Structures are given as structure tokens and as C-alpha cells.
């Protein structure tokens, strides 16, 4: 940045897309309405396993407004039975009507296309299906016996040991062992999935609610067997994703197939109940943890054995052992991941996959160990602070967890905690204080961006990334303005289009770490190129001077100057000489009604070590949102599976509980000062997921402190405390 | 959604004449329209009653409060007559749903809302005697944490979800209905019914009968009453268990007591035995605990809802203490 110009990086800039969102002019996928668009509706199976013996669509086809009913009997045959792009865990096994098999209750088995949604719905109810039922595995407990190791996980092989492994437990003077369980959950972003598909000759345009426009393009092109260049995916706004919009699920392809079949653009928007099954969810987990320590609280060994569920046709691993491998300085350890196959839709990444479920288990276990040792839970963590990554011995790129513990415990008032359970009260309420460590790995992938100066003085910066509500438009505007040394309002950042330079999936909390360096590279090139022409804007004394010099420069250009930039990590994550991870310390207060079992969370305090913060407002917003979700995970969130049919019975937002305002007390969350330039040139590690981690454990630990009861099975509903 | 004819009635007689077994009255629509979208309700005719002149709250000649069938729940909860004389009802209403829903929801619609039984609300389940008589009851062997512990039958274990109805039961309100055969009045007690062998019928209302008002008789409960609702989140959730408790305290004794429970049965559950125990008793923990025990006498839980027996008992005891001002 030029002398005198204050960098906009780090400032709590309001969302640049805020006015669009509140005025309704932000266009979400289902709001695109190409000419002649008709509606498609997915018909779902009503059994969990077997085959379609007969499907009668004759009545439906003759109903008013109906254009076509697609079933396995008449749908286009896709290359490799629709499996050409299958590459778990990114390329999912879809249900594309290529055969008569039924693998879970709620699997797409037909698509009705009609002029209106109401006509499609009415026709759908006149489709008659006769099934031949097969045996269905729906009982997690019963399936445990058949648990098997997956071939791999996103964190490497399913089993890892270091030091002496589990055998080191034998020599530990103090040991605790416990089993923790977490339920089926579903993402439920405010905006359900939606796709609008339009064919023009052999070229396909998709308006899709997705966390990964390039991923959708590649998957759809490959599955259809057409050139990638023939598919364009557009996604300017996404009403939340949290992982469920990271993969290309069946409905996207079915929309494209339906549009082709009827020769008209087709809109396919999932209904809320359809969010429970065909588009992933958080797997159920059962986690056994054993910790061994010396009497003065030095950890000697950890064992963490996880069983999670997957579908009958694809392996998805909830790597709940991941945080355990990173959290403490245990010289010995052994972690295992196992899967059980159930006749359910394939689960997927859900905000802080692995880390949210895993931190619940390991951070509750640490609390149980602290209790056994009569050591303060915070002190136990400090004694075992990991100066290096425990399982690999690599140093951290940067880690300020000690500072998080210090700041958050002080703000919370932790030193006033009476260690004894049931010792604190407020009127009739039992009060409990609990804490946990939060953590989430830092990821980064290659990304590209372009920047150009338009004649009206707007710097147009483009990148095929996504805005999933995290603030990408705003933060990238700040990064661009900083590199170009111009005020932020002169930047227009465009995203969500496969015509723009390629960017990675908006997931894994890596958008800032991946995209910001590319944006900066493109803008730096543009600045350098422009400076050669006329560098007066760089030397201007104030914003007004910069603005007018920049405008003059823009107007004097014969053609728009354009620059490209790209950025990538120096090595793959495993080959980096350092380990990169974010950490945090979260403290929770609960009040428990001792008679009725009601739990309230009046306050949560968290401090986070997440690298450099590019926008203080959107960053804090991510942390707060994560903490709110953590409260829900702790106390209420659960998809209830009907044991005989394999349907989730509470598939709507009235009976699937997430926190409402009244459930959320005071949230005090902030980022400690840090700059992790070892990880990437901007020094940022990403912030989207860490907020949820540790919260459920902190609350469960607080519930123990309030009541003396360890609830190891989420959610902590009041019946478990009666 | 099945195609349907839509009629708007301007007069009560027209609404009744237009109704019938294949028709449904549309009031606020917050329950009916949801159920139509999910094809649980498939009426052929919708009779929109929202313009009928039934949106007033008035005082009756006897000093009771008459609430029109179309008074929005929000207005009812905040009406001075209701707040002053029957704060119990006001509390019950405000504990239900959300402000947006309460602005739309009406007195009649609230009493006639259908159960939240998961298997009733999802038409993909074949077995639901309430939705498809004779098809069985998927909830008995299924997920029944939210289901009934009192008064259920082999055929149905659903609960009635209304908070308002529980308060009205405790206040011994009277429901006034008009139908093809004229008008009739019945106590709340006789309005909702237990499932027995015909769970498809939630109430004793006959086809084409329209609720026009509920009337709360004058009472002396305003000073010692409460509505206590226990649920899975702090707001915007149906009751796991709720209790309307009202005491008429005179000279240090319980002159009269009313206890009604929600979330435990197919209808608001009047705990008459418990009320009888309290009559003449000295208000206090001993008497309230005894009444609480009596409230759940005969409870029969299912796989997931045994906790409700304990919870209901404790909630009754707590509600009585709160009502008596000794909590
Ligand atoms: C998300 C959600 C949460 C909720 N939470 C709660 C809660 O916590 N507590 C609670 O008590 N309720 C709750 N409700 C239910 C809500 O109170 C009801 O939906 C509402 O009261 C229904 O009133 P309405 O006027 O909209 O009825 P409508 O939907 O219009 O009608 C419902 C039924 O009543 C019939 N009907 C309506 N008026 C009359 C009449 N005058 N005579 C005869 N029949 C009539 C209709 O034909 C229909 O069958 C919740 C609802 C939702 C959607
Ligand atoms: S409890 Fe009643 S409403 Fe629920 S499934 Fe059984 S019959 Fe249907």
C-alpha cells in the first residue's frame, strides 16, 4: 500500500452485498427464471432397501400441466450408468434413475416435470410404485459388529499410532475410559438446495446453490459425457451451505436431465423434508476414548476409537479422531476409524466435520481426567500444551492457544470457579462452568483470479469462488483495494461463475487462505502494470487525490488493462515442514433446573487463534454463528430415524430443533492477535468452522459441574437429566 | 397439492352451508395449509371463514369473557379482559409458536390444530389410524418420545398440541358451535376426545359444524394461577409437558383447584382426582406433591416417553407452587 493510505485489511467493513440481501435484490439459485422455465419435482422412495418392482406413471402423465415423468424405465442412459464422475469423497454416488435399485428411504426414484410446482406435486401423488423389499440395515447398534476400516480418510489411513501406541496405557498410573455418542444431524441451511438448468443446443447452463461452481461443472460434464467447456455454472449467492452444498448431489444432475428431456429450462428446488437424506448429513458416531496420565497430570497416552455410519453404497468417514491427533502433547497414541453401513443416504462434511464430533469426545474426556486427578481442567490442558503436532512432531506454522486460554479464562472469570460439582447456584438454578479447547485444521488450495480496470474507474476483480454467507464478497474487496491502493468502493468483486478463474470449493475454512493470495497476486500485477502508465494515484496524499488520479488513469486507457494472478501452497499438507491449525479456548456457563432438567446457556466466552483477521466483523460473525450451532449440537439437534422404515421423522424445522434467539445468551468471541505468514502470504488461516468446535464439550462439562452428571450422549435433552 | 375449490364465506350460515365432509374451514391457515402441502389433508373445498365477524372479545352478561373464533391468538393474549381476568390463558398463548404465527393463528384454528405426531404429519407412512383409519399406528413401535402417557388407546397414542386448549380446559371454558342443525354449547372437557377406536376424530365436532366462540365463565383464579410449559428449547417448540394450574385460595386453604395437563394425552388432561385432593387442603409442598402424584395416576408410557411421567408429576408440583406463590 502506498504511504499515507490506510489499509482496509482487518477493518470491520460492512458487507458489501448487505444492501442486496436486505432489499431482496440478491438473486439466489431458485430465483433465476429463464424464459419458459418449468418445474421439476423429485419423487422419493418409501422403502429403505430393495427394488422397484413396478412403477405406474400413466395417470400422472395425463394430469394437467404435466410435461414428462422420468423413471428408470425411460430416462436417458448415462455413460458408466451415471458413475463416470464418482470419486469419493468429492465425487458422490448419485441416484440418477439408471436402475431399479432402492438403497435408502427417500432416494430419488422419479422426477415429475410440469408447468407449475402444484401440478407437479399433484401428479407425483398419482404415481404408483410397487416395491420388492430387501433386507435393510437401520440399526447402528446392531451393525456395530460388522464395523470395518475404510480404505482411507481425508486425514490419511484409518489407523494411526505414534510412540508406543495403546500399549503405553498399561504403564499409566491414572486412566480413564469412556464412550461418547453423537446423533444423526442434517445441515439445514436457510436456503434449501436448488438448481435451474437450461440447455442451448449442446451447451448447459446451471444456476445452482453450491459451494463449488467448478466442482459442479466438472461433475455434471463428466457424468453426462460432454466437454467441460460446454457447462457453465452460476451461483452469485448461497443461503448457507455448511458442507451439504459442497458435493454435486443427484438433484443437480436430475435437473439437467429433465431440462434436456422436455426441451425447456427446468427449476428443481428441494423442499425442506428433502434436506433429510439425499443431500448428506452429519454421521452418527460412537467414540471410545481412553486417556492415561501421570498423577501430576502429564498425559502419557491416548486411544480414540471411532465408529461412524455411512451408506450402503459409499464410504464417508467422519474423522472424529482428527482433533485428538492434534490437541495435546501425548507421547503415545493410537486412533482408529471404523464404519458401519446402513441403508441411509450417504452422510457428508458438515460444519467442522470430524472436529465438531471429535472435540466433543476428547474434550469431555479431558474434563473427566481433570476430575479424576483433582486438577483444574484449564490447568490440565496447559500442562499438556502441544508445542508440536503430536503424531508427526512437526512444528506449528503459528499457534497462540496459550494466549487464548489466558484471555478467555480471564474474561470469563474462570478463577472464581469452585471445582466441586453442584457447588454453584443462582436462585433455584444449579450453575455450572465448563471449558474446552477448540480446534480446526488450516487448509489451502491453489486459486486464480483476474483484475482489470474499467473505464469508469471500477476495478473489476473476478474469481470463481463462492459467497456462502461468510463474507467473501466483502473480504476480497478489502484485499483487492489494499493491493491496488484504492478505496474499497472502487472495487467490484465478482464470483460464483465458472467463466471466472478457477477457485477451490468454499469449504474446509480455506477460502480466505486460498483465494485472498490469488486476488492479491492479480491486483498487485494490475497495480504494477498501471503504475508504469501513470503512478500518480499511488503517490497521492489522501483518498480524494487517489480517487481522482485513479479515475483519470482509468479514463485515459485505450483498452481495459487486465492482469491474472494465482497462488498455491508450496507443498501438499502432508509434505509441509510445519503443521497448520487453528485453536481456541471456549468457556460456557450453564444453568440447570434441577427438578425439570432444563438447561440454559446464559453465556459463552471464546478466544481464537486463527491467524490474521481480514475483516473483524465478518470474522466475529463466523465465530458467533459457530458457537450458536455448538449450543444446538449440545442441547437439541438430532435427526430422529424411524427404526423400521429408515425415514427421518422430524424432517422439518418445527420438529428438528436448532437454537432460537431465546436459547442463545451472551456470546463473547474474539480473535487474538496473530499473523501466520508461514502458512500463506496474507497470514490468515480461516475462521468458518472452528466456532462450533469444543462448544458441545464445554457445555457438557458445565452440565457435569452443575449437576454432577456426565451426559456422554448428545444432545443433552432434559429427559437425560431427570 | 390436490386441486380444490375455494369459497369465501361472508356469513356464518353460508360457511356452514358450503361445508361438508370434503371441505375444510380456512382460518389463519397456519396448520391447514402446511398439512395440505404435505398431502395429509386433501380437501376438495376450502371455505375461507377469515372474514366472518367473529373477531371480537366481549364481556358476557354474567361477567364472563367471550372470545370470537377468529380472534388472532396474539390479540387474545394481549386483550385487557384476558390479561386481567385470565392471565393463565394469556401466558399459555404467549408460550405457543412464534409472534408471526400468533398473529395469524385464531381461536378456532388453535383448538382444531392437528397432532404433531411424526407419523401423522408424514403421508409417506402407511400406518396411521388417525390419517387412514384402520391402517395401524406406526408410533407405537416407532419414535414416541413426544407421545401420550395418559388416555391413549391401542389405535392411537398421539397428543393434542395446543397450549391454549389446556388453559381453556382449566378455566372450564364453554365452546359454542353452529352447524346445519343449529347452535350448541359444550364444555371444553367434551370438545376434544380420547382416541379410543376412532382416532381419526380429534373432537366431537360434527361435519360442517363451525366454532363461533369460546366463553370463559367468571372465576376467582386470576391471582393464583400459572401456565408452565416444558419443552426442548426455550421458545418456539411444542410442549413435552405443560400444566395449567389455578387455585382459589381462601382463608389459608384451597377452596378450589384446577389442574390441566398438555402434551400428555389426546386432549387437555384434567387431573380431577388431584383437584379433589387439593380441595380444602393447606397449600404447601405436601399437598402439592400428593396432587402431582395423583395427576399421573394410571400413566402408561411407551418406548421413548417414560420420562414424561416423572416430568409431568414434577411440573404439576412446580406449577402449583408457582400459582400459590411459594416457589
Ligand atoms: C412452527 C409452528 C410452531 C407452533 N407451535 C405451537 C405451540 O407451541 N403451541 C401451540 O399451541 N400451537 C403451536 N402451533 C400451532 C398453531 O397454534 C396453530 O397452527 C394455529 O393455532 C392454528 O390456527 P389457524 O387459525 O391458523 O388454523 P387453520 O390452519 O386455519 O385451521 C386449523 C384447523 O382448524 C379448522 N378450523 C379453523 N377455524 C375453525 C372454526 N372456527 N370452526 C371449525 N373449524 C375450524 C380448520 O378447518 C383446520 O382443520 C405451531 C405452529 C407452527 C407452524
Ligand atoms: S399415534 Fe395416532 S397419529 Fe400417530 S401414528 Fe399412531 S394413529 Fe397416527
PDB file of C-alpha atoms and ligand atoms in Angstrom, chain A residues 654, chain B residues 24-34 41 49 54 69-70 73 95-98 101 104-114 116 161-164 205 209-212 229 231 236-239, ligand 1:
ATOM      1  CA  UNK A 654     -40.689 -27.188  13.596  1.00  0.00           C
TER       2      UNK A 654
ATOM      3  CA  UNK B  24     -62.285 -27.574   5.444  1.00  0.00           C
ATOM      4  CA  UNK B  25     -62.713 -24.178   7.021  1.00  0.00           C
ATOM      5  CA  UNK B  26     -59.732 -21.927   6.495  1.00  0.00           C
ATOM      6  CA  UNK B  27     -58.994 -19.539   9.337  1.00  0.00           C
ATOM      7  CA  UNK B  28     -55.358 -18.424   9.802  1.00  0.00           C
ATOM      8  CA  UNK B  29     -54.190 -21.325   7.681  1.00  0.00           C
ATOM      9  CA  UNK B  30     -51.050 -21.914   9.724  1.00  0.00           C
ATOM     10  CA  UNK B  31     -51.871 -25.553  10.294  1.00  0.00           C
ATOM     11  CA  UNK B  32     -54.237 -26.421   7.484  1.00  0.00           C
ATOM     12  CA  UNK B  33     -52.102 -25.102   4.654  1.00  0.00           C
ATOM     13  CA  UNK B  34     -48.997 -26.895   5.956  1.00  0.00           C
ATOM     14  CA  UNK B  41     -55.148 -33.005   4.345  1.00  0.00           C
ATOM     15  CA  UNK B  49     -64.021 -18.086   7.125  1.00  0.00           C
ATOM     16  CA  UNK B  54     -66.083 -13.428  14.813  1.00  0.00           C
ATOM     17  CA  UNK B  69     -63.426 -17.896  16.923  1.00  0.00           C
ATOM     18  CA  UNK B  70     -61.409 -15.647  14.648  1.00  0.00           C
ATOM     19  CA  UNK B  73     -54.003 -15.609  19.242  1.00  0.00           C
ATOM     20  CA  UNK B  95     -45.841 -19.721  25.185  1.00  0.00           C
ATOM     21  CA  UNK B  96     -47.052 -21.088  21.866  1.00  0.00           C
ATOM     22  CA  UNK B  97     -45.497 -20.868  18.418  1.00  0.00           C
ATOM     23  CA  UNK B  98     -43.881 -17.547  17.408  1.00  0.00           C
ATOM     24  CA  UNK B 101     -47.710 -17.432  13.831  1.00  0.00           C
ATOM     25  CA  UNK B 104     -52.219 -15.420  12.029  1.00  0.00           C
ATOM     26  CA  UNK B 105     -53.497 -18.203  14.277  1.00  0.00           C
ATOM     27  CA  UNK B 106     -57.084 -17.979  15.500  1.00  0.00           C
ATOM     28  CA  UNK B 107     -59.051 -19.266  18.469  1.00  0.00           C
ATOM     29  CA  UNK B 108     -60.935 -21.863  16.441  1.00  0.00           C
ATOM     30  CA  UNK B 109     -57.895 -22.933  14.458  1.00  0.00           C
ATOM     31  CA  UNK B 110     -55.825 -23.294  17.582  1.00  0.00           C
ATOM     32  CA  UNK B 111     -58.343 -25.644  19.195  1.00  0.00           C
ATOM     33  CA  UNK B 112     -58.648 -27.620  15.962  1.00  0.00           C
ATOM     34  CA  UNK B 113     -54.990 -27.873  15.033  1.00  0.00           C
ATOM     35  CA  UNK B 114     -53.952 -31.455  14.410  1.00  0.00           C
ATOM     36  CA  UNK B 116     -47.690 -33.201  15.792  1.00  0.00           C
ATOM     37  CA  UNK B 161     -50.515 -29.936  20.743  1.00  0.00           C
ATOM     38  CA  UNK B 162     -52.453 -26.801  21.715  1.00  0.00           C
ATOM     39  CA  UNK B 163     -51.373 -24.714  24.678  1.00  0.00           C
ATOM     40  CA  UNK B 164     -54.463 -22.563  24.534  1.00  0.00           C
ATOM     41  CA  UNK B 205     -67.460 -31.581  16.262  1.00  0.00           C
ATOM     42  CA  UNK B 209     -70.034 -27.510  12.423  1.00  0.00           C
ATOM     43  CA  UNK B 210     -68.282 -24.213  12.968  1.00  0.00           C
ATOM     44  CA  UNK B 211     -66.776 -22.978  16.204  1.00  0.00           C
ATOM     45  CA  UNK B 212     -68.027 -19.440  16.704  1.00  0.00           C
ATOM     46  CA  UNK B 229     -44.615 -25.266  29.675  1.00  0.00           C
ATOM     47  CA  UNK B 231     -40.062 -28.087  26.047  1.00  0.00           C
ATOM     48  CA  UNK B 236     -40.850 -21.940  19.542  1.00  0.00           C
ATOM     49  CA  UNK B 237     -41.344 -25.576  20.443  1.00  0.00           C
ATOM     50  CA  UNK B 238     -44.353 -27.640  21.350  1.00  0.00           C
ATOM     51  CA  UNK B 239     -44.763 -28.762  24.941  1.00  0.00           C
TER      52      UNK B 239
HETATM   53  C1  LIG C   1     -43.846 -23.988  13.630  1.00  0.00           C
HETATM   54  C2  LIG C   1     -45.074 -23.992  14.444  1.00  0.00           C
HETATM   55  C3  LIG C   1     -44.986 -23.987  15.825  1.00  0.00           C
HETATM   56  C4  LIG C   1     -46.133 -23.990  16.588  1.00  0.00           C
HETATM   57  N1  LIG C   1     -46.023 -24.012  17.947  1.00  0.00           N
HETATM   58  C5  LIG C   1     -47.147 -24.066  18.697  1.00  0.00           C
HETATM   59  C6  LIG C   1     -47.086 -24.143  20.112  1.00  0.00           C
HETATM   60  O1  LIG C   1     -46.012 -24.122  20.708  1.00  0.00           O
HETATM   61  N2  LIG C   1     -48.254 -24.220  20.803  1.00  0.00           N
HETATM   62  C7  LIG C   1     -49.456 -24.228  20.175  1.00  0.00           C
HETATM   63  O2  LIG C   1     -50.479 -24.308  20.854  1.00  0.00           O
HETATM   64  N3  LIG C   1     -49.533 -24.169  18.842  1.00  0.00           N
HETATM   65  C8  LIG C   1     -48.424 -24.087  18.101  1.00  0.00           C
HETATM   66  N4  LIG C   1     -48.515 -24.045  16.746  1.00  0.00           N
HETATM   67  C9  LIG C   1     -49.816 -24.268  16.137  1.00  0.00           C
HETATM   68  C10 LIG C   1     -50.599 -23.024  15.926  1.00  0.00           C
HETATM   69  O3  LIG C   1     -51.052 -22.553  17.160  1.00  0.00           O
HETATM   70  C11 LIG C   1     -51.769 -23.418  15.037  1.00  0.00           C
HETATM   71  O4  LIG C   1     -51.265 -23.698  13.758  1.00  0.00           O
HETATM   72  C12 LIG C   1     -52.804 -22.344  14.951  1.00  0.00           C
HETATM   73  O5  LIG C   1     -53.332 -22.065  16.209  1.00  0.00           O
HETATM   74  C13 LIG C   1     -53.926 -22.747  14.027  1.00  0.00           C
HETATM   75  O6  LIG C   1     -54.795 -21.664  13.842  1.00  0.00           O
HETATM   76  P1  LIG C   1     -55.227 -21.194  12.385  1.00  0.00           P
HETATM   77  O7  LIG C   1     -56.238 -20.146  12.555  1.00  0.00           O
HETATM   78  O8  LIG C   1     -54.049 -20.850  11.556  1.00  0.00           O
HETATM   79  O9  LIG C   1     -55.896 -22.542  11.872  1.00  0.00           O
HETATM   80  P2  LIG C   1     -56.068 -23.112  10.402  1.00  0.00           P
HETATM   81  O10 LIG C   1     -54.774 -23.659   9.938  1.00  0.00           O
HETATM   82  O11 LIG C   1     -56.757 -22.149   9.540  1.00  0.00           O
HETATM   83  O12 LIG C   1     -57.064 -24.286  10.735  1.00  0.00           O
HETATM   84  C14 LIG C   1     -56.696 -25.404  11.504  1.00  0.00           C
HETATM   85  C15 LIG C   1     -57.883 -26.396  11.533  1.00  0.00           C
HETATM   86  O13 LIG C   1     -58.954 -25.854  12.240  1.00  0.00           O
HETATM   87  C16 LIG C   1     -60.138 -25.805  11.445  1.00  0.00           C
HETATM   88  N5  LIG C   1     -60.833 -24.574  11.835  1.00  0.00           N
HETATM   89  C17 LIG C   1     -60.299 -23.334  11.921  1.00  0.00           C
HETATM   90  N6  LIG C   1     -61.191 -22.478  12.432  1.00  0.00           N
HETATM   91  C18 LIG C   1     -62.328 -23.177  12.659  1.00  0.00           C
HETATM   92  C19 LIG C   1     -63.597 -22.859  13.186  1.00  0.00           C
HETATM   93  N7  LIG C   1     -63.905 -21.624  13.590  1.00  0.00           N
HETATM   94  N8  LIG C   1     -64.525 -23.839  13.282  1.00  0.00           N
HETATM   95  C20 LIG C   1     -64.249 -25.088  12.902  1.00  0.00           C
HETATM   96  N9  LIG C   1     -63.066 -25.453  12.388  1.00  0.00           N
HETATM   97  C21 LIG C   1     -62.110 -24.504  12.279  1.00  0.00           C
HETATM   98  C22 LIG C   1     -59.622 -25.788  10.032  1.00  0.00           C
HETATM   99  O14 LIG C   1     -60.584 -26.301   9.160  1.00  0.00           O
HETATM  100  C23 LIG C   1     -58.410 -26.693  10.149  1.00  0.00           C
HETATM  101  O15 LIG C   1     -58.787 -28.032  10.110  1.00  0.00           O
HETATM  102  C24 LIG C   1     -47.390 -24.002  15.967  1.00  0.00           C
HETATM  103  C25 LIG C   1     -47.480 -23.993  14.582  1.00  0.00           C
HETATM  104  C26 LIG C   1     -46.347 -23.989  13.815  1.00  0.00           C
HETATM  105  C27 LIG C   1     -46.460 -23.984  12.325  1.00  0.00           C
END
